[in-house]
Short mmCIF file of C-alpha atoms and ligand atoms in Angstrom, two decimals:
data_model
loop_
_atom_site.label_atom_id
_atom_site.label_comp_id
_atom_site.label_asym_id
_atom_site.label_seq_id
_atom_site.Cartn_x
_atom_site.Cartn_y
_atom_site.Cartn_z
CA MET H 274 -26.63 57.06 -42.55
CA LYS H 275 -27.73 53.84 -44.53
CA ARG H 276 -26.20 50.36 -44.02
CA ILE H 277 -23.12 49.43 -46.30
CA ARG H 278 -23.77 45.69 -47.09
CA SER H 279 -21.28 43.56 -49.45
CA VAL H 280 -22.05 42.92 -53.19
CA GLY H 281 -21.62 40.74 -55.70
CA ILE H 282 -22.04 39.41 -59.10
CA VAL H 283 -25.15 36.79 -58.85
CA GLY H 284 -25.56 36.19 -62.64
CA THR H 285 -23.83 36.68 -65.93
CA GLY H 286 -24.57 36.94 -69.53
CA SER H 287 -23.51 37.44 -73.22
CA TYR H 288 -23.90 37.73 -76.72
CA VAL H 289 -22.19 38.58 -79.67
CA PRO H 290 -23.97 39.13 -83.19
CA PRO H 291 -23.07 35.63 -85.38
CA LYS H 292 -20.91 37.48 -88.17
CA ILE H 293 -17.17 36.94 -88.05
CA LEU H 294 -14.83 38.77 -89.74
CA THR H 295 -11.47 36.88 -90.04
CA ASN H 296 -8.00 38.63 -90.34
CA SER H 297 -7.99 37.18 -94.34
CA ASP H 298 -11.53 38.84 -94.64
CA LEU H 299 -9.05 42.11 -93.33
CA GLU H 300 -6.76 41.22 -95.73
CA LYS H 301 -8.93 42.20 -98.59
CA MET H 302 -10.04 45.60 -96.99
CA VAL H 303 -6.56 47.21 -96.15
CA ASP H 304 -3.12 46.66 -96.26
CA THR H 305 -2.60 44.10 -93.34
CA SER H 306 -2.01 40.31 -93.04
CA ASP H 307 -2.84 37.29 -90.25
CA THR H 308 0.43 37.29 -89.84
CA TRP H 309 1.17 40.89 -88.48
CA ILE H 310 -2.41 41.15 -86.66
CA VAL H 311 -1.66 37.73 -84.77
CA GLU H 312 1.66 38.70 -83.74
CA ARG H 313 1.02 42.30 -83.10
CA THR H 314 -2.25 41.92 -81.14
CA GLY H 315 -3.49 38.02 -80.96
CA ILE H 316 -6.63 38.74 -82.34
CA ARG H 317 -7.76 36.28 -85.25
CA GLU H 318 -11.38 36.92 -85.81
CA ARG H 319 -14.12 39.42 -84.24
CA ARG H 320 -18.03 39.35 -84.61
CA ILE H 321 -19.75 42.31 -86.88
CA SER H 322 -23.12 43.18 -86.33
CA SER H 323 -25.46 43.73 -88.75
CA PRO H 324 -26.44 47.61 -89.87
CA GLU H 325 -30.09 47.56 -87.93
CA THR H 326 -28.30 45.87 -84.51
CA THR H 327 -27.64 48.54 -81.97
CA ALA H 328 -26.29 48.28 -78.33
CA SER H 329 -29.45 47.48 -76.66
CA SER H 330 -30.42 44.46 -79.36
CA LEU H 331 -27.11 42.89 -78.23
CA ALA H 332 -27.52 43.61 -74.89
CA LEU H 333 -30.84 41.94 -74.62
CA PRO H 334 -29.79 38.37 -74.97
CA ALA H 335 -26.85 38.93 -72.79
CA SER H 336 -29.48 40.46 -70.41
CA LEU H 337 -31.87 37.91 -70.61
CA ALA H 338 -28.81 35.60 -69.88
CA ALA H 339 -27.71 37.10 -66.72
CA LEU H 340 -31.27 36.91 -65.12
CA GLN H 341 -32.01 33.69 -65.79
CA SER H 342 -28.82 32.53 -64.37
CA ALA H 343 -29.21 35.14 -61.26
CA GLY H 344 -32.78 33.75 -60.78
CA VAL H 345 -34.26 37.09 -60.97
CA LYS H 346 -37.25 38.45 -62.97
CA PRO H 347 -37.02 41.39 -64.77
CA GLU H 348 -39.81 43.26 -62.26
CA ASP H 349 -37.45 42.71 -59.53
CA VAL H 350 -34.72 45.00 -61.29
CA ASP H 351 -34.38 48.38 -59.41
CA LEU H 352 -31.34 50.07 -61.37
CA ILE H 353 -29.85 49.44 -64.70
CA ILE H 354 -26.60 50.93 -66.13
CA VAL H 355 -24.63 50.49 -69.24
CA ALA H 356 -21.70 51.70 -69.98
CA THR H 357 -21.10 51.80 -73.72
CA SER H 358 -19.49 54.12 -75.96
CA THR H 359 -22.07 53.15 -79.28
CA PRO H 360 -25.20 54.11 -77.81
CA ASP H 361 -28.55 53.35 -79.52
CA MET H 362 -28.86 57.52 -79.35
CA THR H 363 -27.62 60.41 -77.49
CA PHE H 364 -31.35 59.83 -75.79
CA PRO H 365 -33.07 57.86 -74.49
CA SER H 366 -30.37 56.20 -72.52
CA THR H 367 -29.71 52.49 -73.99
CA ALA H 368 -31.06 51.41 -70.94
CA CYS H 369 -33.99 52.71 -71.14
CA PHE H 370 -33.96 50.54 -74.26
CA ILE H 371 -32.80 47.74 -72.19
CA GLN H 372 -35.70 48.19 -69.40
CA ASP H 373 -38.23 47.94 -72.38
CA LYS H 374 -36.91 45.31 -74.20
CA ILE H 375 -36.81 43.22 -71.15
CA GLY H 376 -39.54 44.55 -68.76
CA ALA H 377 -37.89 45.74 -66.05
CA SER H 378 -40.24 48.27 -65.55
CA ARG H 379 -39.37 49.49 -62.16
CA ALA H 380 -35.75 49.83 -62.62
CA ALA H 381 -34.41 53.24 -62.92
CA CYS H 382 -31.63 53.45 -66.14
CA PHE H 383 -28.89 55.51 -66.89
CA ASP H 384 -25.83 55.15 -69.28
CA LEU H 385 -22.18 56.07 -68.51
CA SER H 386 -19.02 56.45 -70.62
CA ALA H 387 -15.75 55.50 -69.78
CA ALA H 388 -15.04 53.54 -72.89
CA CYS H 389 -13.17 50.15 -72.62
CA THR H 390 -13.13 50.79 -68.72
CA GLY H 391 -17.10 51.32 -68.78
CA PHE H 392 -17.65 47.93 -67.08
CA SER H 393 -15.72 48.94 -64.49
CA TYR H 394 -16.88 51.93 -63.80
CA ALA H 395 -20.37 50.81 -63.81
CA LEU H 396 -19.83 47.59 -61.72
CA GLU H 397 -18.47 50.08 -59.11
CA THR H 398 -21.54 52.55 -59.42
CA GLY H 399 -24.01 49.49 -59.17
CA GLN H 400 -22.05 48.49 -56.02
CA GLN H 401 -22.29 51.75 -54.62
CA PHE H 402 -26.23 52.13 -55.02
CA ILE H 403 -26.76 48.47 -53.50
CA ALA H 404 -24.11 48.92 -50.73
CA THR H 405 -26.12 51.75 -49.29
CA SER H 406 -29.19 49.75 -49.12
CA THR H 407 -30.90 52.04 -51.89
CA TYR H 408 -31.72 49.39 -54.47
CA LYS H 409 -31.32 45.70 -53.90
CA THR H 410 -30.77 44.21 -57.48
CA ALA H 411 -29.04 45.98 -60.48
CA LEU H 412 -28.47 44.72 -64.24
CA ILE H 413 -24.97 46.26 -65.21
CA VAL H 414 -24.11 46.03 -69.13
CA GLY H 415 -21.51 46.55 -71.52
CA ALA H 416 -22.68 46.77 -75.14
CA GLU H 417 -20.91 47.91 -78.18
CA VAL H 418 -21.61 48.05 -81.70
CA ILE H 419 -18.35 49.80 -81.97
CA SER H 420 -17.92 48.58 -86.01
CA LYS H 421 -19.97 51.18 -86.42
CA VAL H 422 -17.57 53.74 -85.16
CA LEU H 423 -14.39 52.59 -87.15
CA ASP H 424 -12.89 53.65 -89.97
CA TRP H 425 -12.42 50.73 -92.32
CA THR H 426 -9.92 52.16 -94.50
CA ASP H 427 -7.53 52.61 -91.12
CA ARG H 428 -5.88 49.47 -90.52
CA ASN H 429 -4.14 50.95 -87.27
CA THR H 430 -7.86 50.87 -85.56
CA CYS H 431 -10.02 48.40 -87.92
CA ILE H 432 -8.59 45.31 -87.22
CA LEU H 433 -8.76 45.79 -83.31
CA PHE H 434 -12.54 45.63 -82.52
CA GLY H 435 -15.76 43.72 -82.32
CA ASP H 436 -19.05 43.88 -81.46
CA GLY H 437 -20.86 42.21 -78.58
CA ALA H 438 -22.52 42.52 -74.91
CA GLY H 439 -22.27 41.17 -71.20
CA ALA H 440 -24.32 41.93 -68.30
CA ALA H 441 -24.14 40.97 -64.65
CA VAL H 442 -26.51 40.79 -62.35
CA LEU H 443 -25.61 42.54 -58.86
CA GLN H 444 -27.23 41.97 -55.27
CA PRO H 445 -26.55 41.78 -51.68
CA VAL H 446 -24.67 38.80 -50.81
CA ALA H 447 -22.63 36.89 -47.68
CA ASP H 448 -20.14 39.05 -45.76
CA ASN H 449 -16.23 38.90 -47.17
CA TYR H 450 -17.83 37.68 -50.73
CA GLY H 451 -18.26 39.94 -53.73
CA ILE H 452 -16.79 42.94 -54.10
CA LEU H 453 -13.83 43.74 -51.92
CA ALA H 454 -12.06 46.19 -53.46
CA THR H 455 -12.29 48.53 -56.59
CA SER H 456 -9.94 51.40 -57.96
CA LEU H 457 -11.06 53.28 -60.55
CA GLY H 458 -8.78 56.23 -62.38
CA ALA H 459 -8.46 58.63 -65.43
CA ASP H 460 -5.59 61.14 -66.44
CA GLY H 461 -7.82 63.35 -69.19
CA ARG H 462 -4.41 65.12 -70.20
CA LEU H 463 -4.22 61.76 -72.42
CA ALA H 464 -7.60 62.30 -73.89
CA SER H 465 -6.28 62.87 -77.47
CA ILE H 466 -4.18 59.81 -77.60
CA LEU H 467 -7.83 57.41 -77.85
CA GLU H 468 -10.75 59.52 -78.87
CA LEU H 469 -14.12 58.86 -80.56
CA PRO H 470 -15.54 62.02 -81.82
CA VAL H 471 -19.34 62.88 -82.20
CA ALA H 472 -20.18 61.80 -85.41
CA GLY H 473 -16.99 60.17 -85.83
CA CYS H 474 -14.55 57.45 -86.19
CA ILE H 475 -12.07 55.86 -83.32
CA HIS H 476 -8.48 57.40 -83.62
CA MET H 477 -5.66 56.20 -81.43
CA SER H 478 -1.87 56.52 -81.09
CA GLY H 479 -1.32 52.65 -80.52
CA ARG H 480 2.13 52.75 -79.14
CA GLU H 481 1.27 55.47 -76.51
CA VAL H 482 -2.13 53.77 -75.62
CA PHE H 483 -0.01 50.61 -75.37
CA LYS H 484 2.58 51.81 -72.32
CA VAL H 485 -0.11 53.70 -70.51
CA ALA H 486 -1.95 50.82 -70.11
CA VAL H 487 0.79 48.35 -68.89
CA ASN H 488 1.41 50.74 -66.06
CA THR H 489 -1.92 51.85 -65.30
CA MET H 490 -3.63 48.45 -64.93
CA ILE H 491 -0.60 47.11 -62.77
CA GLU H 492 -0.97 49.68 -60.61
CA ALA H 493 -4.85 49.56 -60.26
CA VAL H 494 -4.51 45.42 -59.73
CA GLU H 495 -1.59 45.90 -57.30
CA LYS H 496 -3.79 48.88 -55.35
CA VAL H 497 -6.89 46.86 -54.99
CA LEU H 498 -4.89 43.80 -53.75
CA ASP H 499 -3.26 45.80 -51.26
CA SER H 500 -6.75 47.30 -50.11
CA ALA H 501 -8.23 43.87 -49.99
CA GLY H 502 -5.10 42.49 -48.37
CA ILE H 503 -4.94 39.53 -51.02
CA SER H 504 -1.74 38.65 -52.09
CA GLN H 505 -1.04 38.15 -55.77
CA GLU H 506 -0.40 34.35 -55.19
CA ASP H 507 -3.88 34.15 -54.22
CA VAL H 508 -5.59 35.34 -57.29
CA SER H 509 -7.43 32.53 -58.88
CA LEU H 510 -8.42 34.20 -62.21
CA LEU H 511 -7.31 37.59 -63.83
CA ILE H 512 -9.82 38.92 -66.25
CA PRO H 513 -8.01 41.58 -68.10
CA HIS H 514 -9.38 44.10 -71.01
CA GLN H 515 -9.29 41.87 -74.32
CA ALA H 516 -7.44 44.46 -76.12
CA ASN H 517 -4.19 43.08 -76.86
CA ILE H 518 -2.37 40.10 -76.04
CA ARG H 519 1.01 41.16 -75.56
CA ILE H 520 -0.49 44.06 -73.33
CA ILE H 521 -2.01 41.02 -71.29
CA GLU H 522 1.35 39.08 -70.88
CA ALA H 523 3.35 41.70 -70.06
CA MET H 524 0.61 42.46 -67.07
CA GLY H 525 0.50 39.07 -66.11
CA LYS H 526 4.13 38.71 -65.88
CA ARG H 527 4.98 42.03 -64.05
CA LEU H 528 1.99 41.14 -61.46
CA ASN H 529 3.99 37.69 -61.55
CA ILE H 530 0.59 36.10 -62.09
CA ALA H 531 0.99 32.89 -64.08
CA GLN H 532 -0.97 32.59 -68.05
CA ASP H 533 -2.90 29.69 -66.40
CA ARG H 534 -4.82 32.04 -64.11
CA VAL H 535 -4.98 34.97 -67.05
CA PHE H 536 -8.54 34.93 -68.93
CA VAL H 537 -7.80 35.46 -72.56
CA ASN H 538 -10.61 34.96 -75.30
CA LEU H 539 -9.46 38.21 -77.53
CA GLN H 540 -8.47 35.92 -80.65
CA LYS H 541 -12.09 35.59 -81.16
CA TYR H 542 -13.49 38.89 -80.35
CA GLY H 543 -11.03 41.07 -80.65
CA ASN H 544 -11.49 44.91 -78.57
CA VAL H 545 -14.93 44.69 -77.45
CA SER H 546 -14.48 48.23 -75.40
CA ALA H 547 -17.25 48.06 -72.74
CA GLY H 548 -18.41 44.54 -73.49
CA SER H 549 -14.82 42.89 -73.01
CA THR H 550 -14.53 42.05 -69.23
CA ILE H 551 -18.10 40.96 -68.80
CA ILE H 552 -18.25 38.89 -71.91
CA ALA H 553 -14.90 37.50 -70.96
CA LEU H 554 -16.31 36.69 -67.44
CA ASP H 555 -19.59 34.79 -68.33
CA GLU H 556 -17.36 32.90 -70.55
CA ALA H 557 -15.04 32.01 -67.73
CA VAL H 558 -17.92 30.87 -65.91
CA LYS H 559 -19.58 28.92 -68.44
CA GLN H 560 -16.18 26.91 -69.06
CA GLY H 561 -16.13 26.18 -65.00
CA ARG H 562 -13.01 28.48 -64.44
CA VAL H 563 -14.62 30.36 -61.84
CA LYS H 564 -15.85 28.84 -58.75
CA ASP H 565 -17.48 29.61 -55.26
CA GLY H 566 -14.97 31.51 -53.03
CA ASP H 567 -12.29 31.77 -55.60
CA ILE H 568 -10.43 35.52 -56.06
CA ILE H 569 -11.42 37.11 -59.23
CA VAL H 570 -9.62 40.43 -60.51
CA ILE H 571 -11.02 42.55 -63.25
CA VAL H 572 -8.95 45.09 -64.90
CA ALA H 573 -9.38 47.55 -68.11
CA PHE H 574 -8.12 50.71 -69.35
CA GLY H 575 -9.71 52.86 -71.95
CA GLY H 576 -10.01 56.17 -73.91
CA GLY H 577 -9.56 58.80 -71.06
CA LEU H 578 -7.82 57.59 -70.47
CA THR H 579 -9.49 56.03 -67.90
CA TRP H 580 -8.75 52.61 -66.01
CA GLY H 581 -10.29 50.66 -63.12
CA ALA H 582 -9.78 47.30 -61.50
CA THR H 583 -11.92 45.36 -59.41
CA VAL H 584 -10.97 42.25 -56.74
CA MET H 585 -14.23 39.98 -55.57
CA ARG H 586 -14.44 36.49 -54.49
CA TRP H 587 -16.88 34.95 -56.28
CA GLY H 588 -20.11 33.22 -54.57
CA GLY H 589 -21.88 33.73 -51.18
O1 UT7 L 1575 -9.10 49.84 -75.30
C1 UT7 L 1575 -8.15 50.31 -75.85
C2 UT7 L 1575 -7.47 50.09 -77.21
N1 UT7 L 1575 -6.48 50.74 -77.64
C3 UT7 L 1575 -5.45 49.48 -77.60
O2 UT7 L 1575 -5.75 48.71 -77.13
C4 UT7 L 1575 -4.02 49.97 -78.12
C5 UT7 L 1575 -2.72 49.79 -77.69
N2 UT7 L 1575 -1.43 48.99 -79.04
C6 UT7 L 1575 -2.07 48.32 -79.49
O3 UT7 L 1575 -2.58 47.21 -79.23
C7 UT7 L 1575 -0.70 48.32 -80.51
O4 UT7 L 1575 0.01 49.53 -80.22
C8 UT7 L 1575 -0.83 48.14 -81.93
C9 UT7 L 1575 -1.45 46.83 -82.16
C10 UT7 L 1575 -2.23 49.33 -82.53
C11 UT7 L 1575 0.25 48.25 -83.21
O5 UT7 L 1575 1.05 47.35 -82.58
P1 UT7 L 1575 2.29 48.27 -82.23
O6 UT7 L 1575 3.69 46.97 -82.31
O7 UT7 L 1575 2.54 49.09 -81.47
O8 UT7 L 1575 2.81 48.84 -83.64
P2 UT7 L 1575 2.69 50.29 -84.39
O9 UT7 L 1575 1.88 51.29 -84.51
O10 UT7 L 1575 4.58 50.47 -83.80
O11 UT7 L 1575 3.51 49.77 -85.95
C12 UT7 L 1575 4.56 49.13 -86.56
C13 UT7 L 1575 4.39 49.26 -87.79
C14 UT7 L 1575 4.09 50.85 -88.73
O12 UT7 L 1575 4.75 50.43 -89.95
P3 UT7 L 1575 6.44 51.07 -90.06
O13 UT7 L 1575 6.05 52.30 -89.34
O14 UT7 L 1575 6.92 50.29 -88.79
O15 UT7 L 1575 6.68 51.15 -91.08
C15 UT7 L 1575 3.11 50.82 -89.06
O16 UT7 L 1575 2.17 51.24 -90.21
O17 UT7 L 1575 3.02 48.23 -88.48
C16 UT7 L 1575 2.26 48.77 -89.46
N3 UT7 L 1575 0.90 48.87 -89.18
C17 UT7 L 1575 0.34 47.67 -89.79
N4 UT7 L 1575 0.62 46.71 -90.55
C18 UT7 L 1575 0.47 45.57 -90.95
C19 UT7 L 1575 0.30 49.45 -88.29
N5 UT7 L 1575 -1.10 49.03 -88.41
C20 UT7 L 1575 -0.60 47.57 -89.15
C21 UT7 L 1575 -1.59 46.47 -89.97
N6 UT7 L 1575 -1.31 45.66 -90.54
N7 UT7 L 1575 -2.92 46.44 -89.29
#
């Protein structure tokens, strides 16, 4: 039996492409309005990548920034896991492309598919490898060029999503720091309410997804807080999947976590799927909203349906 040790995020980075698509741009493309989009979702603009951009090209600056903030050299990375629904190719994995681009020649590489919950699944997977001492350093990436799999004539979906990437470096940390508990879940019976068929576009029954999202994320957060023996009042910052402000507010209210302890950046980026929570965490760190010793909760949901929550004590 290998030794179990505490594992935490020791560096983060993110990158979004420069081109902004505003709600008023969308008014010219589909039958929608800025008012409708802001009231129903909270989104004001999103980033759209150029035709030649891939998930790995967005992940490159995000990964380098995460490594730099962790003070880790690419050649010291043992493992790269990429959560994406829009990989560069079916194979090689997007992780292999990132390995080559950053020069992490020693790293084992694979991609993981859990839609918008991808970063949570990847974080827990990476954590397991380090906790058991199989590896010391993992680079966990959530990267999406989701604009390339949208039906730009479908106002139900095309207004919601945007492109971007985030990355986190995982390493062993002091006891009682790092990831304290994780809860992952899935319900394959609900596969058809949010799907991206091979070579197709995203299709979604928004209202149904909305209800399941709120309930499953609340349950997942309650579960991890309970396993870690932490109360709602002790949560310094909740970092939810950035899909819809109404989902986030409903969750915060039912969990008794005031909105000033909930991080929101969806007005700028829309839903970046697997990139969503890690881009949000990186921005929160940069804004000084995450300090040593803080209790941070990341929670997400997505196609599958899948969901997951992670509670961590920052630093160590
Ligand atoms: O990572 C997971 C990603 N998925 C999600 O997070 C989806 C969760 N669901 C949602 O965020 C919301 O359900 C939506 C934002 C997708 C939709 O909001 P809603 O309040 O649930 O609206 P609705 O689907 O009930 O539609 C209300 C009306 C409909 O018109 P009628 O039937 O009442 O005449 C829609 O056709 O709004 C119409 N509508 C729009 N109108 C203007 C739908 N999309 C648009 C639009 N602009 N873009």
